[in-house]
Every structure is written in C-alpha cells, then in structure tokens.
Coordinates of C-alpha atoms in Angstrom, one line a residue:
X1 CA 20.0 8.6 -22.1
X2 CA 23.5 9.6 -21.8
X3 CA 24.4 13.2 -22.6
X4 CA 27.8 13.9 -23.9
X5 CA 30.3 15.6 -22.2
X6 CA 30.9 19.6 -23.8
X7 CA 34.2 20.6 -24.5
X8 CA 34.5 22.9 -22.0
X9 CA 34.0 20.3 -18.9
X10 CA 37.2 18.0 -20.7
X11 CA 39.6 20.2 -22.6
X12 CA 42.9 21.3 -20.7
X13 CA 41.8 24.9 -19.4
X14 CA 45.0 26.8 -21.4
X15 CA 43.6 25.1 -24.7
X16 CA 40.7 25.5 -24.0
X17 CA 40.4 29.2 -22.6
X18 CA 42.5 30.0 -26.0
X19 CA 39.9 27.9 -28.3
X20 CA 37.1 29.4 -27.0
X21 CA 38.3 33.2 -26.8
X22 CA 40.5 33.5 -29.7
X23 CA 37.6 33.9 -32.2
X24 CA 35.4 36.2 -29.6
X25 CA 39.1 38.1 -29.6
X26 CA 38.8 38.8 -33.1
X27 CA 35.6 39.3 -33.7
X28 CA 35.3 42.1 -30.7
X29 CA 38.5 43.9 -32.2
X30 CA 36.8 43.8 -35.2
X31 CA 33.7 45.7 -33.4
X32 CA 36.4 48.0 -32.0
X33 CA 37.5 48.9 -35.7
X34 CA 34.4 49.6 -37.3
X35 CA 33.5 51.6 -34.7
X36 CA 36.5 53.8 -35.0
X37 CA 36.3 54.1 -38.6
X38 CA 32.6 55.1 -37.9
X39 CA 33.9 58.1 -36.2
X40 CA 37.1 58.5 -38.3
X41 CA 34.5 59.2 -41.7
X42 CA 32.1 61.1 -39.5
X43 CA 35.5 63.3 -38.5
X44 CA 35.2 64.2 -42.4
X45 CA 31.7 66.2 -42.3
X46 CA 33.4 68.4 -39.2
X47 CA 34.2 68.5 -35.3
X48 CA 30.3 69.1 -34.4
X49 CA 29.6 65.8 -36.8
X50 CA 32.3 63.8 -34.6
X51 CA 31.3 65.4 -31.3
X52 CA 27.7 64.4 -31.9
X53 CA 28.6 60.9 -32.8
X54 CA 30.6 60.6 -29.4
X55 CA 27.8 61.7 -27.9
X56 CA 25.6 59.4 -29.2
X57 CA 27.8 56.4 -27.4
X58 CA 25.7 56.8 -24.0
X59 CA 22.4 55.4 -25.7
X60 CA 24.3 53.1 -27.9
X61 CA 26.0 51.3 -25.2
X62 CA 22.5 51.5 -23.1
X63 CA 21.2 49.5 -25.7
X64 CA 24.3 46.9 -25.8
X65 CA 24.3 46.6 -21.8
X66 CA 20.5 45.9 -22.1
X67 CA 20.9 43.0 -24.6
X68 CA 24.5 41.9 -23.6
X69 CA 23.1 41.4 -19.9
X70 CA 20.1 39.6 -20.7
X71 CA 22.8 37.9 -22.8
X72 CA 24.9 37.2 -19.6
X73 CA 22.2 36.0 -17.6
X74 CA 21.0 33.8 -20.6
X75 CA 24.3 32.1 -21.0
X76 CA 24.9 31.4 -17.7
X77 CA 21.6 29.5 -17.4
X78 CA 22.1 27.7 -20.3
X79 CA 25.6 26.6 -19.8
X80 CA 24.6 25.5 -16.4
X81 CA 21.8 23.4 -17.4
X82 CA 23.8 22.0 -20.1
X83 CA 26.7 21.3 -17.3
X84 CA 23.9 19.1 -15.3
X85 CA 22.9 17.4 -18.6
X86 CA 19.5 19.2 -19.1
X87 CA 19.2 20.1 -22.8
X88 CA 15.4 20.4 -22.9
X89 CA 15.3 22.9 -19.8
X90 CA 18.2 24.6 -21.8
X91 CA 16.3 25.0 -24.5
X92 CA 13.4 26.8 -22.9
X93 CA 16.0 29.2 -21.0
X94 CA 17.2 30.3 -24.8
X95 CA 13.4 30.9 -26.0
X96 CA 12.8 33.0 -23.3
X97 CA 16.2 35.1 -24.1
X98 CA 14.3 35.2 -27.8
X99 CA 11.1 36.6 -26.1
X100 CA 13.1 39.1 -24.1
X101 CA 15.2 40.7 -26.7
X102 CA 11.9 41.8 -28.5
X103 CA 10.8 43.7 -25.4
X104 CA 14.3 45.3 -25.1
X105 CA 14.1 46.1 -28.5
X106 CA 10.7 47.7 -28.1
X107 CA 11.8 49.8 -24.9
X108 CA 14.8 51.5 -27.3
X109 CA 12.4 52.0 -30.5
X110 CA 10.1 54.3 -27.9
X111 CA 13.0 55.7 -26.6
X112 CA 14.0 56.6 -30.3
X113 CA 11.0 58.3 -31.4
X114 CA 10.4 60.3 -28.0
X115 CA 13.5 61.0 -26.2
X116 CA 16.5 61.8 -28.4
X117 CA 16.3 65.9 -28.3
X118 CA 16.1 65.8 -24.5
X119 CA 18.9 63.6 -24.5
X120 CA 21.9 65.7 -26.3
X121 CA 20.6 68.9 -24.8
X122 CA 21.4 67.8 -21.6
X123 CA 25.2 67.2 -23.3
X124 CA 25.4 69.9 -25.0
X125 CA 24.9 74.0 -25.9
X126 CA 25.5 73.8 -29.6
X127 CA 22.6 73.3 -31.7
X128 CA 24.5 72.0 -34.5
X129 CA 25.5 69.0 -32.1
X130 CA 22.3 68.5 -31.2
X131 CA 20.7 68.6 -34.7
X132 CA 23.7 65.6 -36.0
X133 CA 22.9 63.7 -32.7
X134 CA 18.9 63.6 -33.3
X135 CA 19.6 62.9 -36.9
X136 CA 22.2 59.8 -36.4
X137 CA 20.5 58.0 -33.4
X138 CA 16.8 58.3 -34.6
X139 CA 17.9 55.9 -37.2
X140 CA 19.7 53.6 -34.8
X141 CA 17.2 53.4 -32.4
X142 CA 14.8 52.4 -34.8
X143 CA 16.0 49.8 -36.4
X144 CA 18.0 48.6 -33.7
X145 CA 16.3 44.9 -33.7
X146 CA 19.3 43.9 -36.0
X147 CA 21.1 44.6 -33.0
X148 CA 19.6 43.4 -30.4
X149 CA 18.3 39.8 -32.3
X150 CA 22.8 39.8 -33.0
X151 CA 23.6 39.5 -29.6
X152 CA 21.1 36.9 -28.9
X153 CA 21.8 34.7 -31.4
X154 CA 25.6 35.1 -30.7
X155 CA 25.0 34.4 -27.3
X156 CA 23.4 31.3 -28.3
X157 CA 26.2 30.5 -30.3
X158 CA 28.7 31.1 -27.2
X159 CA 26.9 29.2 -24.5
X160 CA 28.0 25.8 -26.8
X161 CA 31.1 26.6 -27.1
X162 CA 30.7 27.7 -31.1
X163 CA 32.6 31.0 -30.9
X164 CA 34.3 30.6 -34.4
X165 CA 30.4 30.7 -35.8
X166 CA 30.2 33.7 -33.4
X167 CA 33.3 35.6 -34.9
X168 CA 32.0 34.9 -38.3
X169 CA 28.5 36.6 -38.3
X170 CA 29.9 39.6 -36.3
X171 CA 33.1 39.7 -38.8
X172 CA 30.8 39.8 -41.6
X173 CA 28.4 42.8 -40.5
X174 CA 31.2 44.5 -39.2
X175 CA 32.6 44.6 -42.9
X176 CA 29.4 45.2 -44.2
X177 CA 29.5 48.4 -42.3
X178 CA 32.9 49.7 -42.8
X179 CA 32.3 49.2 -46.9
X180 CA 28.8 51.1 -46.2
X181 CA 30.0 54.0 -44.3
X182 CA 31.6 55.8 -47.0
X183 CA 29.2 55.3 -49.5
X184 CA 26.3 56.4 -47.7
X185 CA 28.0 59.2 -45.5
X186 CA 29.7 60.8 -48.8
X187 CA 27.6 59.0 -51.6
X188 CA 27.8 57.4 -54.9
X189 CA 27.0 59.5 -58.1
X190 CA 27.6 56.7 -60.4
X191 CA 25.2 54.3 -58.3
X192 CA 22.9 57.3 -57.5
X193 CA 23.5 57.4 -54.0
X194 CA 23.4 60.9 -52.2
X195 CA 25.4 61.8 -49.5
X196 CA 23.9 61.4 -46.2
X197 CA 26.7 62.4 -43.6
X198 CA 25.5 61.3 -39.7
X199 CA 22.1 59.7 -41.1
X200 CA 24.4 57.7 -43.7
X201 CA 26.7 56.7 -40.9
X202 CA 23.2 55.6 -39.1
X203 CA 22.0 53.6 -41.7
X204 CA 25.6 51.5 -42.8
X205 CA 25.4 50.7 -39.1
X206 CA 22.1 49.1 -39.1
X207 CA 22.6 47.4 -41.9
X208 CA 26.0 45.5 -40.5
X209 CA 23.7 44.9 -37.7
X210 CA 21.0 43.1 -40.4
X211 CA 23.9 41.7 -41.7
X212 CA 25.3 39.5 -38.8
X213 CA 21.6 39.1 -37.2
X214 CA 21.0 37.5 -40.7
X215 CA 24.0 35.1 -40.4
X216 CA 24.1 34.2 -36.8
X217 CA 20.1 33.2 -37.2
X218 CA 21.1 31.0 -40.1
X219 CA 24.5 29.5 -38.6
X220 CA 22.4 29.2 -35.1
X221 CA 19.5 27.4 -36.5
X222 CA 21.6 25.1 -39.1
X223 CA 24.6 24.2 -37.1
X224 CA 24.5 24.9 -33.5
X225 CA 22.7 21.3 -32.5
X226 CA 24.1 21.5 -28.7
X227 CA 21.2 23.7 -28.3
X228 CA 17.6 23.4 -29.7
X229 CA 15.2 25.9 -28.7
X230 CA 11.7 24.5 -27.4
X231 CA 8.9 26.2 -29.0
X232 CA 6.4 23.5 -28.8
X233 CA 3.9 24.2 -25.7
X234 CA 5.9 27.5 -24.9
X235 CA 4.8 30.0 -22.1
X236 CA 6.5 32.2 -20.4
X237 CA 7.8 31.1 -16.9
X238 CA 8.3 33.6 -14.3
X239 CA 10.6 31.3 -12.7
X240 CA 13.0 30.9 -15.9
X241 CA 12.8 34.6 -16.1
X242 CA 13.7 35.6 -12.8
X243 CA 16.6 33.1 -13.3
X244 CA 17.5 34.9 -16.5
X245 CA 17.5 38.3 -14.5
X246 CA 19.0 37.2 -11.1
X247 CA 22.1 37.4 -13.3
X248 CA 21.4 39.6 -16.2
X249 CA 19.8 42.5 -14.0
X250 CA 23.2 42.9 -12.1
X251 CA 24.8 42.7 -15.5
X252 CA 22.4 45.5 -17.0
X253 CA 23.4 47.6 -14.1
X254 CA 26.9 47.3 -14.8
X255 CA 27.1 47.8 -18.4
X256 CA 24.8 50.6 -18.0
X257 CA 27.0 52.1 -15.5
X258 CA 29.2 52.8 -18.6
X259 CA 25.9 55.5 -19.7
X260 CA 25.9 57.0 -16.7
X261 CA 29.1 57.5 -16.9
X262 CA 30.0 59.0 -20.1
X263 CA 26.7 60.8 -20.2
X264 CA 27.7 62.5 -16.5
X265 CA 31.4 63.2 -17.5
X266 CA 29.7 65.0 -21.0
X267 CA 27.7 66.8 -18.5
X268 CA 30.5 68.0 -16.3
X269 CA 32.7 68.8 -19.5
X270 CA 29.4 71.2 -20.8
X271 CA 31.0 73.2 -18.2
X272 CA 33.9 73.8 -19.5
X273 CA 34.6 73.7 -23.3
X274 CA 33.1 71.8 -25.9
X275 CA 36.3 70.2 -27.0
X276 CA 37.2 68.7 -23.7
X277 CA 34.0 66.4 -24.7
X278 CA 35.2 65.3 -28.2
X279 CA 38.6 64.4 -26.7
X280 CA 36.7 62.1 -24.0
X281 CA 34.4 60.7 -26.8
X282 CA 38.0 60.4 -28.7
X283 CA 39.5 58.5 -25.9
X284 CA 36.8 56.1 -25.7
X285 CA 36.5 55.2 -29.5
X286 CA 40.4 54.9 -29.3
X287 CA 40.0 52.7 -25.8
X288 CA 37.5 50.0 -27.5
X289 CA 40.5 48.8 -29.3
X290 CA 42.6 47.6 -26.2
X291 CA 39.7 47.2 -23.9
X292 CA 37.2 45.0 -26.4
X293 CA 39.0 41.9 -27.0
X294 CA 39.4 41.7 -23.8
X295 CA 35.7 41.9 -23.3
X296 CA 35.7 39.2 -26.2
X297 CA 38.1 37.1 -24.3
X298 CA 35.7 37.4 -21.4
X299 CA 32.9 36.4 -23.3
X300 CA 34.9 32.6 -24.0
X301 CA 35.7 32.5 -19.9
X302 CA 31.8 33.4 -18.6
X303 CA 30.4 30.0 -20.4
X304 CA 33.4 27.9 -19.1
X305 CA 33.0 29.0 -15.7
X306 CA 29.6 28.9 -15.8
X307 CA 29.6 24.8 -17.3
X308 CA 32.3 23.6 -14.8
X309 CA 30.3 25.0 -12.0
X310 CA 27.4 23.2 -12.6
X311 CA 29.8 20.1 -13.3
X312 CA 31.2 20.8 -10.0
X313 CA 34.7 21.0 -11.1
X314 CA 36.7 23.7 -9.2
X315 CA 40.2 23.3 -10.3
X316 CA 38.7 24.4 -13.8
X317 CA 36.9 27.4 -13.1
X318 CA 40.5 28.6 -10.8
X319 CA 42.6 28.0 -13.9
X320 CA 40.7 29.5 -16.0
X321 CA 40.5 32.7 -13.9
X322 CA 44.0 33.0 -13.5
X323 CA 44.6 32.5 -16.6
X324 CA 41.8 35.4 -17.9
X325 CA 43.6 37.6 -15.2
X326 CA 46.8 37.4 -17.0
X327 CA 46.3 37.2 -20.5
X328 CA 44.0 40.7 -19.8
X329 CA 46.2 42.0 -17.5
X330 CA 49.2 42.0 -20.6
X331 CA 46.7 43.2 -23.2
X332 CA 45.9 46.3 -21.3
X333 CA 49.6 47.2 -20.4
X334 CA 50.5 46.6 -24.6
X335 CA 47.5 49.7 -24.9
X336 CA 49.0 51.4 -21.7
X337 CA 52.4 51.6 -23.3
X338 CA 51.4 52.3 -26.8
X339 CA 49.0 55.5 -25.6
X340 CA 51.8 56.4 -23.5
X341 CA 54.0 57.3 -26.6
X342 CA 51.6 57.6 -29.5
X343 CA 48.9 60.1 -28.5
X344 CA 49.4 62.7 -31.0
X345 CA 49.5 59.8 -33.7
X346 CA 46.3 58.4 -32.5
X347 CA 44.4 61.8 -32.3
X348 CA 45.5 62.6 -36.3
X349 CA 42.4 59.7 -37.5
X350 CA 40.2 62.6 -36.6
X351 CA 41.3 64.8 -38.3
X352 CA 41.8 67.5 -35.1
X353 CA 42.2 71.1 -35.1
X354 CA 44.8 72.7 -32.6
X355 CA 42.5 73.0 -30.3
X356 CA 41.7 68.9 -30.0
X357 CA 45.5 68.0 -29.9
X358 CA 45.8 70.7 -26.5
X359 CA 43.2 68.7 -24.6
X360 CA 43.4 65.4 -26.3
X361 CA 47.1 64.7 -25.7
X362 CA 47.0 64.8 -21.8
X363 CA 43.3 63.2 -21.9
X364 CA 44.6 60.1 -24.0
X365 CA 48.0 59.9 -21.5
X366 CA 45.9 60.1 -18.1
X367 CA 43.3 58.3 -18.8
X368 CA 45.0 55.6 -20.2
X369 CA 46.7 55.1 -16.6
X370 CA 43.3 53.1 -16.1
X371 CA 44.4 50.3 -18.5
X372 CA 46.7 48.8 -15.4
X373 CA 43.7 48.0 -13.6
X374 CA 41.0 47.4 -15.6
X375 CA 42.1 43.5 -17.2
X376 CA 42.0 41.6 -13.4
X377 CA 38.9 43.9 -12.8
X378 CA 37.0 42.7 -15.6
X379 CA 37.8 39.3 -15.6
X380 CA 37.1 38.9 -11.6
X381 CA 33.4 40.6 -12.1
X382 CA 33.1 38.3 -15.0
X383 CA 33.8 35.4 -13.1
X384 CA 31.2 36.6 -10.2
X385 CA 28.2 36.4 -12.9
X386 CA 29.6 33.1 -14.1
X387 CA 29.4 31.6 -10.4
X388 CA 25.9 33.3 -10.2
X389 CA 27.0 36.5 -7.8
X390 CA 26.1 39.4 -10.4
X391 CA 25.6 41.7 -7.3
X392 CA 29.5 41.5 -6.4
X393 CA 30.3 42.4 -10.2
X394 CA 27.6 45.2 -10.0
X395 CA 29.3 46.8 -6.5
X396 CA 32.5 46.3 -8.6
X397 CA 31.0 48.7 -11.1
X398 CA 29.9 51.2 -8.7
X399 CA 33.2 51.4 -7.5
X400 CA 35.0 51.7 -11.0
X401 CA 32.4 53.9 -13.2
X402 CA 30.3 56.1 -10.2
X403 CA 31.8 56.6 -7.2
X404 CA 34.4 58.1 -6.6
X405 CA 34.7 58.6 -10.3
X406 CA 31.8 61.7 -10.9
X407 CA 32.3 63.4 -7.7
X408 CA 36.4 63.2 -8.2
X409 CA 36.0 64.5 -11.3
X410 CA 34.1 67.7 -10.4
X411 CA 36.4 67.8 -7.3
X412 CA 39.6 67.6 -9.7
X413 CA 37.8 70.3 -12.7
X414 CA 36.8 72.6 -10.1
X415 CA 40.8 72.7 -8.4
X416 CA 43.1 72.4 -12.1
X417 CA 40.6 72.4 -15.0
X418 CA 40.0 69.1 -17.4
X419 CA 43.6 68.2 -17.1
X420 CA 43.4 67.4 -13.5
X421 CA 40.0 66.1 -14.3
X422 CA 41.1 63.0 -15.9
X423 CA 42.8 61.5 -13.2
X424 CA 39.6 60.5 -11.3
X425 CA 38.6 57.8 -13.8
X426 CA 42.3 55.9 -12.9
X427 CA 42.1 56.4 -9.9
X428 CA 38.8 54.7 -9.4
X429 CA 39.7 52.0 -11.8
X430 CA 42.4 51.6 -8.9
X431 CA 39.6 51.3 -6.2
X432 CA 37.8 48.9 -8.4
X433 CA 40.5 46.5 -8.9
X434 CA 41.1 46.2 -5.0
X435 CA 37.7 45.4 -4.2
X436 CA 37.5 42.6 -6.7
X437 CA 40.8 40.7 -5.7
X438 CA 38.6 41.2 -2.1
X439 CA 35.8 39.9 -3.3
X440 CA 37.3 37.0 -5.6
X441 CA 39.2 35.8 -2.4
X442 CA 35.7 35.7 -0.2
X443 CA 34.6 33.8 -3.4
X444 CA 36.9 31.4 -3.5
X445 CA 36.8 30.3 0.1
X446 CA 33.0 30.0 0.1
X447 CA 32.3 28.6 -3.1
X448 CA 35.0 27.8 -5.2
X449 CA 37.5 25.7 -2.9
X450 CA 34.6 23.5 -1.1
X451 CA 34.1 22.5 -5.1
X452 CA 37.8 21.6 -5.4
X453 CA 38.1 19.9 -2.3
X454 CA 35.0 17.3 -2.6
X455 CA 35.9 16.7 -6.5
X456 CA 37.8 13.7 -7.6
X457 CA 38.5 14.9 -10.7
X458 CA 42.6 14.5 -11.9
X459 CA 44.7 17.7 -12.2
X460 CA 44.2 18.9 -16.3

C-alpha cells in the first residue's frame, strides 16, 4: 500500500520552515511570558520570594531537558520511520516515548520529596531563600506528570508536522497559568481563596501544565491520524529504546548542561552577594523571551531534517539549515540590541531595590553579548540530532555551558568581582559557535553532500 508523501518531504523549504515553526514560535514565546510573569508576581511577596524562584530554574529545566530529550530522540525516530514509509514501526517508537515519560516523571517525584533542602542550601545562606525554594518546588515536583505527559504529546503532535495543534494546547495552559498566578499567590476573598505566595505560584503552574497535557492528549488522540500509537501486543524493545536514547541521551546531556550551569554560577555567586544571584536568575527569565522562540523555531527544523534524511533528500535538509541559521541569527541580534539600551527598563518588572539595578544593569548588558552567537549555535546542534549525531551537539554544549564557562568565571570574580564575571558566559558562547560551523562543515561533507549528489530530486 502506498503511503502518502508528508508535507515536509514536498513543500518548498522557505514555506515550509515558516509553516512549521511559526506556531512552535508563538507558542514558546508564550512559555517565555508566563514564565516571566511567574517571577514578576513572585517579585510582589519580596527579593528572597524572587531569588528563591530563580533558584528553583536549575531543577525545573532538569526536568524539561529530561522530557524534551527523550522528546528529541523520540521525534527523530518517528519522523524517520515516517520518511521511509513505516507508520506501524512509528507507532511503536511513540508508545515507547509514552512508557518513558512515566519513568522520568517518577525519577523527579523522588527527587521532590527527598532532595529539595539539599538542593537550595548548596545556592544559598539565607534561610528565608531556602524555606520559599522548598515550599514552591515540592509542589512542582510532585505534580510534574502534567508536565512531562505535555511535552510528549506535543512532541507527538510535532513529529507530523501539526505544530498549530501544538501551539494551541501550550497557548492554552500557558493562559491558564498567568490568570492563576495572581489568584492563588495573593488570593480571592470573595471566592474564598487564601493567599498562598510561592506555593500559589507552584500550584497555577501545575495546573497550566494539567491544562495543555489535557488538550494535547485530546487534539493527539482525535486529530493527529499521521500517527497511531500501537498498543496492541506492546513490549518494550531494547532496541527501539536504545534508538530512542542514541539521540535523546546526548540531548539530555545538553539541556541539562543548562543545570549545571546555573546551579554552578549560583554557587560561585554564594560567594559574593546574594543579589548578584537574583540578577543572574533576572537575566535568565528576561533571556527566555529572545532565546525561546528560537528554540520553538528549532523545534519545526528538527522534524524536517530528520524526514528528508530518511527520504534521502539533501538539498532540503541544507536549505533548511541555512535558513534556521539566519532567521535565529536576526532574532537574537533584535534581543542584543534591545538589552543593549533598555536594561534599566527591563529590571523595573521586578520590582528592584537599588541594590538589584547596581549589579543587574551591567549583568543584563554583558551577558547579553552572548545573543550574537547563540542563534547559528543552536540551530547547527539542532541539525546534528536531526541527522542522528547527538554527541557533536553534546561537545557543542560542553563548549558553550561548562568549559570554559565555570572556570572563566571564577578566574574573572576572583580578578574584578561579578562585573568582570559575566563576561565568561559570551565568551564561551563564542567558542561554541566556532566549533559548530567546524562541525557542521565535517557534517556536510560526510553526510549531507553524498545525499545531494546521488539524489535526482529538482531544485525546490
């Protein structure tokens, strides 16, 4: 039986690139925004509240690059078989990303109920941050399966192509969240709702995250017929698995490297004054707005890549990495420019004290330097996993996130204090970007022009 051809092996690449991240665009700058308002109504309780919140991003985005690289690895599986016309095999790859998610979710709830006081002690000296930390992630670790089951489901969703039903069901909880947080963080007399501050914050996130698991289960299951998942006779195959994770483990690694990071530089800033954290947490609440649809865009270019390599079709996959590496590459110089001249502006959401607007300003203005590299960095590792080289995306990462980045940084603090500090994550976002256009090159002689040469495929 003849399989028909997916929209992403026929479109023109510029239409179809646009078709296919537009929506993931929205949807992840719609993330960005709830999760700055999140911090903007936390601002309200006080600086400890905010600090606390910021600290909390290390496990939340452990969480995210758990699920988002079984995610990756699941999608490029999927997208491949569906490239060789192998729907049923397809199928089985998305019920094992199903099975998956519930042992991720498992591994944070643990984490959750065992971990948490360990974890902001080792951030910070003041009990009060420690007591809002405990308080707000408890909550999201435990009833993070609204989470992690979102990102699946999404996922599924972007694998086909369906990235409008994507931006829908995380529009929608995102919404859901941003009308929550101020009811439950300051409460509701007339509806008899106390306030909660950092544990209301908790819950209006979890229940966006409910929210959009709710929606993409329904919009996956009703309308997303590329991709029927096959239950009947299901086991668990290592082999699937290890496929699953020859990709997504790399990918873990990566988005995880974003942890280490900002749990490292909280450490390093312990040293030195407790508002030199909040104005790094600041900067990267502020940063998600520039940097996340560009993640979103990335999310439209992973499954295209990944189809038209298992369709053989070169000339696609090299458009539509060229064109990823520009579009990003103006997005981020828009945020460059705009944190370049509107620091001070930015900072006021949080309601600062003097003390914040000293350290922010220069933070926000150094570190911002980092936006002229990161677009072509993020788009070349994306394209790595896509062509199934996660390990070239995680050395990528390395470069960028760990080294030089944490030892640079104590180099820099030790010699001129947190305003020299800054300037190691730029320059390391420099390294980064070198070794991908080194890497991409290698890429395409080995992999991508033999597929480009040997097709007969017209020009598009």
């Amino acid at each position: 039986m003849d399989v028909k051809e997916n929209k992403m092996g026929t479109m023109p690449v510029p239409k179809l690139l646009i078709t296919m991240s537009l929506p993931m665009v929205i949807s992840m700058f719609v993330q960005a925004m709830y999760n700055l308002i999140d911090s903007i109504f936390v601002a309200q309780i006080n600086q400890n509240a905010l600090t606390a919140v910021n600290m909390a991003f290390p496990m939340q985005s452990l969480m995210i690059a758990f699920q988002t690289g079984l995610g990756v690895g699941m999608n490029a599986l999927v997208s491949r078989l569906l490239g060789e016309k192998k729907p049923k095999e397809a199928g089985r790859a998305a019920v094992h990303g199903l099975l998956l998610t519930l042992v991720n979710y498992l591994i944070f709830l643990t984490a959750g109920l065992t971990l948490l006081p360990l974890f902001f002690n080792a951030q910070s000296n003041v009990a009060a941050v420690v007591d809002y930390g405990v308080e707000y992630l408890s909550v999201i670790c435990c009833f993070s399966f609204g989470l992690f089951f979102q990102i699946c489901f999404e996922r599924f969703l972007q694998a086909t192509g369906k990235t409008v039903y994507s931006m829908i069901m995380q529009g929608v909880g995102a919404v859901v969240n941003i009308i929550l947080d101020p009811v439950f963080i300051f409460g509701v007399d007339m509806l008899g709702i106390p306030a909660m501050g950092v544990r209301g914050a908790a819950i209006a996130t979890v229940l966006g995250q409910c929210v959009s698991c709710a929606i993409g289960a329904f919009l996956h299951f009703g309308l997303n017929h590329d991709l029927k998942l096959e239950f009947k006779g299901f086991r668990p195959e290592t082999s699937m698995i290890k496929k699953i994770y020859a990709v997504g483990i790399p990918s873990i690694v990566m988005s995880a490297l974003m942890s280490v990071m900002t749990y490292c530089m909280n450490m390093i800033l312990k040293g030195y004054e407790e508002v030199a954290a909040t104005a790094f947490g600041v900067y990267f609440k502020l940063q998600s707005f520039v940097i996340m649809p560009v993640f979103g865009m990335n999310n439209g270019i992973v499954p295209i890549i990944a189809y038209n390599y298992g369709a053989r079709k070169g000339e696609r996959i090299t458009k539509t990495i060229k064109l990823g590496i520009i579009y990003a590459t103006a997005t981020m110089l828009v945020g460059l420019l705009l944190f370049q001249l509107l620091p001070e502006f930015f900072l006021s959401f949080f309601k600062p004290d003097e003390e914040l607007v000293r350290v922010g300003v220069p933070a926000l203005r150094t570190l911002s330097f980092s936006f002229l590299f990161v677009g072509a960095s993020i788009v070349m590792t994306s394209a790595f996993q896509a062509l199934g080289n996660g390990v070239w995306s995680l050395a990528v990462f390395v470069v960028r996130l760990l080294v030089p980045a944490l030892p640079l940084a104590a180099v820099l603090g030790m010699i001129g204090g947190t305003s020299a500090l800054w300037a190691a994550l730029p320059i390391s976002d420099l390294c980064g970007v070198v070794l991908s256009a080194v890497l991409m090159r290698r890429m395409y002689r080995k992999t991508i022009r033999p597929m480009t040469e040997n097709s007969t495929e017209k020009s598009i």
